[in-house]
mmCIF file of C-alpha atoms and ligand atoms in Angstrom:
data_model
loop_
_atom_site.group_PDB
_atom_site.id
_atom_site.type_symbol
_atom_site.label_atom_id
_atom_site.label_comp_id
_atom_site.label_asym_id
_atom_site.label_seq_id
_atom_site.Cartn_x
_atom_site.Cartn_y
_atom_site.Cartn_z
ATOM 1 C CA MET A 1 90.859 41.262 -71.016
ATOM 2 C CA THR A 2 89.630 42.896 -74.234
ATOM 3 C CA ALA A 3 86.176 41.848 -75.338
ATOM 4 C CA THR A 4 85.291 40.138 -78.580
ATOM 5 C CA ILE A 5 83.273 42.638 -80.601
ATOM 6 C CA LEU A 6 79.926 41.207 -81.582
ATOM 7 C CA ASP A 7 79.879 42.457 -85.128
ATOM 8 C CA GLY A 8 76.080 42.671 -85.851
ATOM 9 C CA LYS A 9 76.760 44.256 -89.238
ATOM 10 C CA ALA A 10 78.729 41.210 -90.374
ATOM 11 C CA VAL A 11 76.200 38.746 -89.095
ATOM 12 C CA ALA A 12 73.330 40.728 -90.532
ATOM 13 C CA GLU A 13 74.943 40.661 -93.928
ATOM 14 C CA ARG A 14 75.101 36.919 -93.865
ATOM 15 C CA ILE A 15 71.447 36.638 -92.880
ATOM 16 C CA LYS A 16 70.440 39.122 -95.471
ATOM 17 C CA ALA A 17 72.221 37.195 -98.186
ATOM 18 C CA ALA A 18 70.492 33.936 -97.014
ATOM 19 C CA VAL A 19 67.088 35.670 -97.106
ATOM 20 C CA LYS A 20 67.823 36.992 -100.579
ATOM 21 C CA ALA A 21 68.737 33.488 -101.831
ATOM 22 C CA GLU A 22 65.496 32.084 -100.230
ATOM 23 C CA VAL A 23 63.359 34.788 -101.713
ATOM 24 C CA ALA A 24 64.915 34.166 -105.240
ATOM 25 C CA LYS A 25 63.715 30.472 -104.987
ATOM 26 C CA ARG A 26 60.064 31.456 -104.333
ATOM 27 C CA ARG A 27 57.743 31.976 -107.281
ATOM 28 C CA GLU A 28 55.489 34.354 -105.375
ATOM 29 C CA LYS A 29 57.496 37.175 -103.643
ATOM 30 C CA PRO A 30 56.918 37.765 -99.924
ATOM 31 C CA GLY A 31 55.318 41.198 -99.460
ATOM 32 C CA LEU A 32 55.808 43.548 -96.589
ATOM 33 C CA ALA A 33 53.703 46.660 -95.857
ATOM 34 C CA ALA A 34 55.045 49.296 -93.612
ATOM 35 C CA VAL A 35 52.729 51.887 -92.002
ATOM 36 C CA ILE A 36 53.971 55.149 -90.600
ATOM 37 C CA VAL A 37 51.899 57.845 -89.081
ATOM 38 C CA GLY A 38 53.222 61.401 -88.660
ATOM 39 C CA GLU A 39 56.545 63.022 -89.306
ATOM 40 C CA ASN A 40 58.868 61.554 -86.527
ATOM 41 C CA PRO A 41 62.220 61.965 -88.286
ATOM 42 C CA ALA A 42 63.870 58.856 -86.549
ATOM 43 C CA SER A 43 60.864 56.709 -87.597
ATOM 44 C CA ARG A 44 61.153 57.934 -91.142
ATOM 45 C CA VAL A 45 64.840 56.940 -91.200
ATOM 46 C CA TYR A 46 64.080 53.476 -89.665
ATOM 47 C CA VAL A 47 61.296 52.800 -92.193
ATOM 48 C CA GLY A 48 63.458 53.912 -95.062
ATOM 49 C CA MET A 49 66.235 51.536 -94.002
ATOM 50 C CA LYS A 50 63.748 48.695 -93.637
ATOM 51 C CA GLN A 51 62.319 49.362 -97.067
ATOM 52 C CA LYS A 52 65.833 49.494 -98.676
ATOM 53 C CA ALA A 53 66.709 46.234 -97.047
ATOM 54 C CA CYS A 54 63.502 44.595 -98.503
ATOM 55 C CA GLU A 55 64.291 45.876 -101.883
ATOM 56 C CA GLU A 56 67.866 44.532 -101.740
ATOM 57 C CA ALA A 57 66.500 41.060 -100.673
ATOM 58 C CA GLY A 58 63.886 41.003 -103.486
ATOM 59 C CA ILE A 59 60.972 41.279 -101.039
ATOM 60 C CA TYR A 60 58.042 43.317 -102.280
ATOM 61 C CA SER A 61 57.440 46.255 -100.031
ATOM 62 C CA GLU A 62 55.044 49.125 -99.888
ATOM 63 C CA LEU A 63 54.981 52.166 -97.559
ATOM 64 C CA HIS A 64 51.714 53.684 -96.350
ATOM 65 C CA LYS A 65 52.363 57.201 -94.980
ATOM 66 C CA LEU A 66 49.479 58.648 -92.945
ATOM 67 C CA PRO A 67 49.473 62.363 -91.750
ATOM 68 C CA GLU A 68 50.031 63.156 -88.043
ATOM 69 C CA LYS A 69 46.346 64.068 -87.863
ATOM 70 C CA ALA A 70 45.096 60.716 -89.148
ATOM 71 C CA THR A 71 42.425 59.238 -86.981
ATOM 72 C CA GLU A 72 42.541 55.902 -85.167
ATOM 73 C CA LYS A 73 39.612 54.754 -87.443
ATOM 74 C CA GLU A 74 41.609 55.610 -90.622
ATOM 75 C CA LEU A 75 44.496 53.630 -89.388
ATOM 76 C CA LEU A 76 42.313 50.712 -88.435
ATOM 77 C CA GLN A 77 40.646 50.783 -91.882
ATOM 78 C CA LEU A 78 44.142 50.740 -93.523
ATOM 79 C CA ILE A 79 45.239 47.749 -91.424
ATOM 80 C CA GLU A 80 41.990 45.901 -92.200
ATOM 81 C CA ARG A 81 42.679 46.433 -95.932
ATOM 82 C CA LEU A 82 46.285 45.154 -95.562
ATOM 83 C CA ASN A 83 45.113 42.178 -93.502
ATOM 84 C CA GLU A 84 42.997 41.236 -96.607
ATOM 85 C CA ASP A 85 45.593 42.059 -99.264
ATOM 86 C CA ARG A 86 46.854 38.782 -100.650
ATOM 87 C CA LYS A 87 50.116 40.238 -101.916
ATOM 88 C CA ILE A 88 50.952 41.375 -98.354
ATOM 89 C CA HIS A 89 52.208 38.694 -95.950
ATOM 90 C CA ALA A 90 53.749 40.907 -93.341
ATOM 91 C CA ILE A 91 52.591 44.172 -91.740
ATOM 92 C CA LEU A 92 54.710 46.519 -89.748
ATOM 93 C CA VAL A 93 53.354 49.527 -87.929
ATOM 94 C CA GLN A 94 56.213 51.843 -87.098
ATOM 95 C CA LEU A 95 56.127 53.003 -83.454
ATOM 96 C CA PRO A 96 55.694 55.292 -81.649
ATOM 97 C CA LEU A 97 52.211 56.308 -82.975
ATOM 98 C CA PRO A 98 50.865 59.852 -82.229
ATOM 99 C CA LYS A 99 49.369 60.208 -78.756
ATOM 100 C CA HIS A 100 45.740 60.403 -79.893
ATOM 101 C CA ILE A 101 45.963 56.830 -81.322
ATOM 102 C CA ASN A 102 45.587 53.875 -78.989
ATOM 103 C CA GLU A 103 48.701 51.808 -79.764
ATOM 104 C CA GLU A 104 47.472 48.658 -78.115
ATOM 105 C CA LYS A 105 44.243 48.661 -80.217
ATOM 106 C CA ILE A 106 46.250 49.136 -83.424
ATOM 107 C CA LEU A 107 48.765 46.460 -82.655
ATOM 108 C CA ALA A 108 45.864 44.103 -81.872
ATOM 109 C CA ALA A 109 44.240 44.833 -85.230
ATOM 110 C CA VAL A 110 47.230 43.482 -87.265
ATOM 111 C CA ALA A 111 46.339 39.980 -88.293
ATOM 112 C CA VAL A 112 48.213 37.528 -86.015
ATOM 113 C CA GLU A 113 49.586 35.627 -89.097
ATOM 114 C CA LYS A 114 50.893 38.886 -90.660
ATOM 115 C CA ASP A 115 52.320 40.358 -87.547
ATOM 116 C CA VAL A 116 55.958 40.745 -88.635
ATOM 117 C CA ASP A 117 57.049 42.470 -85.417
ATOM 118 C CA GLY A 118 55.346 40.072 -82.968
ATOM 119 C CA PHE A 119 53.571 42.960 -81.193
ATOM 120 C CA ASN A 120 50.030 41.650 -81.471
ATOM 121 C CA PRO A 121 49.022 40.616 -77.928
ATOM 122 C CA VAL A 122 48.325 37.035 -79.174
ATOM 123 C CA ASN A 123 51.918 36.678 -80.289
ATOM 124 C CA ALA A 124 53.248 38.454 -77.235
ATOM 125 C CA GLY A 125 51.229 36.081 -75.081
ATOM 126 C CA LYS A 126 52.542 33.100 -77.035
ATOM 127 C CA LEU A 127 56.080 34.322 -76.430
ATOM 128 C CA ALA A 128 55.378 34.661 -72.774
ATOM 129 C CA ALA A 129 54.161 31.085 -72.740
ATOM 130 C CA GLY A 130 57.295 29.814 -74.336
ATOM 131 C CA ASN A 131 56.057 29.730 -78.020
ATOM 132 C CA GLU A 132 58.295 31.742 -80.356
ATOM 133 C CA GLU A 133 56.213 31.534 -83.512
ATOM 134 C CA ALA A 134 56.370 35.267 -84.010
ATOM 135 C CA VAL A 135 58.900 37.210 -82.019
ATOM 136 C CA PRO A 136 59.957 40.927 -82.299
ATOM 137 C CA CYS A 137 62.866 41.686 -84.407
ATOM 138 C CA THR A 138 65.282 43.436 -81.906
ATOM 139 C CA PRO A 139 65.072 40.686 -79.178
ATOM 140 C CA LYS A 140 65.403 37.991 -81.852
ATOM 141 C CA GLY A 141 68.438 39.832 -83.254
ATOM 142 C CA ILE A 142 70.062 39.918 -79.836
ATOM 143 C CA ILE A 143 69.662 36.239 -79.219
ATOM 144 C CA ARG A 144 70.819 35.418 -82.713
ATOM 145 C CA LEU A 145 73.910 37.540 -82.201
ATOM 146 C CA LEU A 146 74.771 35.580 -78.980
ATOM 147 C CA GLU A 147 74.013 32.236 -80.707
ATOM 148 C CA GLU A 148 76.158 33.071 -83.720
ATOM 149 C CA HIS A 149 79.092 33.693 -81.431
ATOM 150 C CA LYS A 150 78.409 30.331 -79.616
ATOM 151 C CA PHE A 151 77.716 32.158 -76.314
ATOM 152 C CA GLU A 152 75.955 29.636 -74.076
ATOM 153 C CA ILE A 153 72.824 31.132 -72.550
ATOM 154 C CA GLY A 154 71.415 28.169 -70.531
ATOM 155 C CA GLY A 155 72.046 28.448 -66.768
ATOM 156 C CA LYS A 156 73.486 31.986 -67.114
ATOM 157 C CA ASN A 157 72.407 34.994 -65.023
ATOM 158 C CA ALA A 158 70.866 37.411 -67.451
ATOM 159 C CA VAL A 159 69.927 40.974 -66.464
ATOM 160 C CA VAL A 160 67.838 43.064 -68.755
ATOM 161 C CA VAL A 161 67.766 46.791 -68.100
ATOM 162 C CA GLY A 162 64.461 48.163 -69.624
ATOM 163 C CA ARG A 163 61.083 46.551 -69.712
ATOM 164 C CA SER A 164 59.476 47.930 -72.893
ATOM 165 C CA ASN A 165 57.175 45.731 -74.901
ATOM 166 C CA ILE A 166 59.416 46.035 -77.879
ATOM 167 C CA VAL A 167 62.739 45.120 -76.300
ATOM 168 C CA GLY A 168 63.110 44.502 -72.629
ATOM 169 C CA ARG A 169 60.149 42.291 -71.850
ATOM 170 C CA PRO A 170 60.390 40.072 -75.057
ATOM 171 C CA VAL A 171 64.165 39.630 -74.828
ATOM 172 C CA ALA A 172 63.763 38.635 -71.247
ATOM 173 C CA MET A 173 61.230 35.923 -72.223
ATOM 174 C CA MET A 174 63.531 34.685 -74.953
ATOM 175 C CA LEU A 175 66.353 34.371 -72.415
ATOM 176 C CA LEU A 176 64.044 32.594 -70.037
ATOM 177 C CA ASN A 177 62.967 30.243 -72.806
ATOM 178 C CA ARG A 178 66.706 29.363 -73.235
ATOM 179 C CA ASP A 179 67.047 28.546 -69.544
ATOM 180 C CA ALA A 180 68.755 31.712 -68.344
ATOM 181 C CA THR A 181 67.927 32.976 -64.933
ATOM 182 C CA VAL A 182 66.470 36.366 -65.719
ATOM 183 C CA THR A 183 66.268 39.589 -63.795
ATOM 184 C CA ILE A 184 64.428 42.562 -65.339
ATOM 185 C CA CYS A 185 65.376 45.983 -64.116
ATOM 186 C CA HIS A 186 63.689 49.324 -64.813
ATOM 187 C CA SER A 187 63.518 52.938 -63.606
ATOM 188 C CA LYS A 188 62.169 51.937 -60.141
ATOM 189 C CA THR A 189 64.790 49.345 -59.594
ATOM 190 C CA LYS A 190 66.731 50.061 -56.319
ATOM 191 C CA ASP A 191 70.507 49.724 -56.660
ATOM 192 C CA LEU A 192 70.801 48.812 -60.288
ATOM 193 C CA LYS A 193 74.484 47.982 -59.940
ATOM 194 C CA GLN A 194 73.877 45.322 -57.429
ATOM 195 C CA HIS A 195 71.866 43.530 -60.165
ATOM 196 C CA THR A 196 74.122 44.231 -63.214
ATOM 197 C CA LYS A 197 77.267 43.160 -61.359
ATOM 198 C CA ASN A 198 75.883 39.770 -61.180
ATOM 199 C CA ALA A 199 75.033 39.465 -64.859
ATOM 200 C CA ASP A 200 76.750 36.876 -67.148
ATOM 201 C CA ILE A 201 74.622 38.469 -69.861
ATOM 202 C CA LEU A 202 73.820 42.149 -69.467
ATOM 203 C CA ILE A 203 71.385 43.751 -71.909
ATOM 204 C CA ALA A 204 70.907 47.438 -71.795
ATOM 205 C CA ALA A 205 67.735 48.761 -73.440
ATOM 206 C CA VAL A 206 67.114 52.071 -71.889
ATOM 207 C CA GLY A 207 68.076 55.001 -74.096
ATOM 208 C CA LYS A 208 70.438 56.697 -71.613
ATOM 209 C CA PRO A 209 73.829 57.167 -73.133
ATOM 210 C CA LYS A 210 76.659 55.501 -71.285
ATOM 211 C CA MET A 211 74.555 54.723 -68.184
ATOM 212 C CA ILE A 212 76.264 51.272 -67.852
ATOM 213 C CA THR A 213 79.712 51.986 -66.594
ATOM 214 C CA ALA A 214 82.600 49.496 -66.158
ATOM 215 C CA ASP A 215 82.040 49.234 -62.347
ATOM 216 C CA MET A 216 78.557 47.899 -63.004
ATOM 217 C CA VAL A 217 79.794 44.943 -65.226
ATOM 218 C CA LYS A 218 81.029 41.553 -64.165
ATOM 219 C CA ASP A 219 84.303 40.407 -65.486
ATOM 220 C CA GLY A 220 83.794 38.195 -68.574
ATOM 221 C CA ALA A 221 80.152 39.150 -69.089
ATOM 222 C CA ALA A 222 78.411 39.362 -72.568
ATOM 223 C CA VAL A 223 77.221 42.950 -72.882
ATOM 224 C CA ILE A 224 74.503 43.841 -75.372
ATOM 225 C CA ASP A 225 73.891 47.480 -75.972
ATOM 226 C CA VAL A 226 70.519 48.184 -77.537
ATOM 227 C CA GLY A 227 70.411 51.876 -76.731
ATOM 228 C CA THR A 228 70.608 54.432 -79.459
ATOM 229 C CA THR A 229 70.706 58.072 -78.654
ATOM 230 C CA LYS A 230 71.830 60.858 -80.936
ATOM 231 C CA LEU A 231 74.567 62.623 -78.943
ATOM 232 C CA GLY A 232 76.474 65.417 -80.567
ATOM 233 C CA GLY A 233 75.421 64.055 -83.964
ATOM 234 C CA LYS A 234 76.673 60.577 -83.109
ATOM 235 C CA LEU A 235 74.634 57.458 -82.258
ATOM 236 C CA THR A 236 75.514 56.596 -78.622
ATOM 237 C CA GLY A 237 74.649 53.379 -76.720
ATOM 238 C CA ASP A 238 73.625 52.820 -73.155
ATOM 239 C CA VAL A 239 77.099 51.297 -72.333
ATOM 240 C CA ASP A 240 80.317 52.995 -71.787
ATOM 241 C CA PHE A 241 81.876 50.990 -74.595
ATOM 242 C CA GLU A 242 85.561 51.982 -74.167
ATOM 243 C CA ALA A 243 85.726 51.250 -70.508
ATOM 244 C CA VAL A 244 83.446 48.214 -70.522
ATOM 245 C CA LYS A 245 85.170 46.388 -73.363
ATOM 246 C CA LYS A 246 88.225 45.995 -71.122
ATOM 247 C CA LYS A 247 86.085 43.845 -68.671
ATOM 248 C CA ALA A 248 83.536 42.132 -70.897
ATOM 249 C CA ALA A 249 84.050 38.789 -72.669
ATOM 250 C CA CYS A 250 82.075 40.209 -75.682
ATOM 251 C CA ILE A 251 80.269 43.328 -76.427
ATOM 252 C CA THR A 252 78.166 44.944 -79.199
ATOM 253 C CA PRO A 253 79.217 48.259 -80.649
ATOM 254 C CA VAL A 254 76.767 51.144 -81.320
ATOM 255 C CA PRO A 255 76.326 51.585 -84.284
ATOM 256 C CA GLY A 256 76.959 48.251 -85.859
ATOM 257 C CA GLY A 257 75.649 45.808 -83.156
ATOM 258 C CA VAL A 258 71.993 45.339 -82.468
ATOM 259 C CA GLY A 259 70.725 47.830 -85.066
ATOM 260 C CA PRO A 260 71.676 45.855 -88.172
ATOM 261 C CA MET A 261 70.447 42.623 -86.622
ATOM 262 C CA THR A 262 67.009 44.181 -86.124
ATOM 263 C CA ILE A 263 66.672 44.792 -89.851
ATOM 264 C CA ALA A 264 67.997 41.353 -90.699
ATOM 265 C CA MET A 265 65.365 39.788 -88.455
ATOM 266 C CA LEU A 266 62.688 41.753 -90.011
ATOM 267 C CA LEU A 267 63.567 40.230 -93.387
ATOM 268 C CA GLU A 268 63.718 36.855 -91.775
ATOM 269 C CA ASN A 269 60.396 37.345 -90.049
ATOM 270 C CA THR A 270 58.864 38.487 -93.382
ATOM 271 C CA ILE A 271 59.924 35.108 -94.926
ATOM 272 C CA GLU A 272 58.384 33.299 -91.929
ATOM 273 C CA ARG A 273 55.111 35.224 -92.317
ATOM 274 C CA HIS A 274 55.199 34.293 -96.022
ATOM 275 C CA ASN A 275 55.630 30.572 -95.009
ATOM 276 C CA VAL A 276 52.379 30.658 -92.923
ATOM 277 C CA ARG A 277 50.170 32.281 -95.649
HETATM 278 P P1 NDP B 1 61.458 52.793 -73.692
HETATM 279 O O1 NDP B 1 61.666 54.098 -73.431
HETATM 280 O O2 NDP B 1 60.112 52.245 -74.112
HETATM 281 O O3 NDP B 1 61.940 51.896 -72.438
HETATM 282 C C1 NDP B 1 63.056 52.322 -71.658
HETATM 283 C C2 NDP B 1 63.085 51.408 -70.524
HETATM 284 O O4 NDP B 1 64.232 51.828 -69.691
HETATM 285 C C3 NDP B 1 61.938 51.454 -69.515
HETATM 286 O O5 NDP B 1 61.440 50.265 -69.085
HETATM 287 C C4 NDP B 1 62.345 52.349 -68.303
HETATM 288 O O6 NDP B 1 61.795 51.892 -67.064
HETATM 289 C C5 NDP B 1 63.885 51.856 -68.329
HETATM 290 N N1 NDP B 1 64.645 52.918 -67.593
HETATM 291 C C6 NDP B 1 64.580 54.331 -67.784
HETATM 292 N N2 NDP B 1 65.502 54.865 -66.979
HETATM 293 C C7 NDP B 1 66.065 53.880 -66.239
HETATM 294 C C8 NDP B 1 67.145 53.845 -65.276
HETATM 295 N N3 NDP B 1 67.763 54.974 -64.843
HETATM 296 N N4 NDP B 1 67.507 52.638 -64.779
HETATM 297 C C9 NDP B 1 66.910 51.473 -65.253
HETATM 298 N N5 NDP B 1 65.985 51.468 -66.213
HETATM 299 C C10 NDP B 1 65.597 52.612 -66.707
HETATM 300 O O7 NDP B 1 62.642 52.357 -74.690
HETATM 301 P P2 NDP B 1 62.786 51.182 -75.780
HETATM 302 O O8 NDP B 1 62.738 49.828 -75.094
HETATM 303 O O9 NDP B 1 61.821 51.403 -76.927
HETATM 304 O O10 NDP B 1 64.250 51.438 -76.308
HETATM 305 C C11 NDP B 1 65.292 51.426 -75.478
HETATM 306 C C12 NDP B 1 66.536 51.917 -76.295
HETATM 307 O O11 NDP B 1 66.792 51.065 -77.284
HETATM 308 C C13 NDP B 1 66.301 53.291 -76.976
HETATM 309 O O12 NDP B 1 67.533 54.011 -76.995
HETATM 310 C C14 NDP B 1 65.948 52.938 -78.387
HETATM 311 O O13 NDP B 1 66.285 53.883 -79.266
HETATM 312 C C15 NDP B 1 66.804 51.682 -78.528
HETATM 313 N N6 NDP B 1 66.292 50.777 -79.557
HETATM 314 C C16 NDP B 1 67.187 50.297 -80.471
HETATM 315 C C17 NDP B 1 66.744 49.392 -81.407
HETATM 316 C C18 NDP B 1 67.771 48.863 -82.416
HETATM 317 O O14 NDP B 1 67.351 48.204 -83.321
HETATM 318 N N7 NDP B 1 69.001 49.151 -82.130
HETATM 319 C C19 NDP B 1 65.427 48.933 -81.564
HETATM 320 C C20 NDP B 1 64.513 49.447 -80.472
HETATM 321 C C21 NDP B 1 64.971 50.316 -79.591
HETATM 322 P P3 NDP B 1 60.159 52.124 -66.740
HETATM 323 O O15 NDP B 1 59.536 51.037 -67.466
HETATM 324 O O16 NDP B 1 60.177 52.080 -65.280
HETATM 325 O O17 NDP B 1 59.877 53.480 -67.361
#
């Protein structure tokens, strides 16, 4: 068997075109404010890509760069200003934040109705309770990619490797909300393979290149590779793609799978935040 490649780039292009058409119809443009603290080069690249995507879709966007040494108070003051700003409908705080800043406090300060990433604990709690009013972009992109390819989620065994608040936990909740039987694995899981072998849907969100090998994958599984690690100048996923694609029913490539979907979902979420203004 050779897996169907879940082409996130192609699906993302369609979604971006739909967002652009929707924005063109609106008299008032949706506005996104991105906030970045410090000089993390990967974060700078991600924010740059997000801003470019906004521009192409006709979404108003502004970038607020704070120095590495910015205080928690300064960041909170900026968020308060953006919460009040009527031309801003969506606020994104690029993670990770410098160590001296309390991430939880910052994410909680973003107004619930402007929380484009769904990281505010109110929105995270709603998701855990089965309400998907504001869900994080990467998990939403993963689910959309499966749905676009008509992959049935209900009743399936889904295994999520990784339990971060930005990917693992929320995607597990979204799978549960769609009636999958969900197992969440992490660094303390004993015998990871025993779990992954049982997965009809396997989601790898760890950040360890090629850690999911073919022997860990069930024949006919849907394999979603979220991991992105720079290896020898190349972006590498958590899944041994070449070997696993011979066993899986469908698989996402890295790059060109989950990454573009994350950006497309950010645009879609911005529109949704604009709807609730
Ligand atoms: P985190 O580092 O926050 O979380 C990694 C998770 O992997 C943790 O829950 C950790 O467990 C778990 N883990 C670590 N080692 C193992 C192991 N040996 N076996 C099983 N689980 C393990 O990462 P993120 O969730 O933020 O990101 C994960 C990956 O996805 C990264 O490569 C990141 O770059 C990528 N990413 C890609 C995006 C995209 O759009 N394509 C968006 C976001 C992230 P524990 O909790 O016990 O420490």
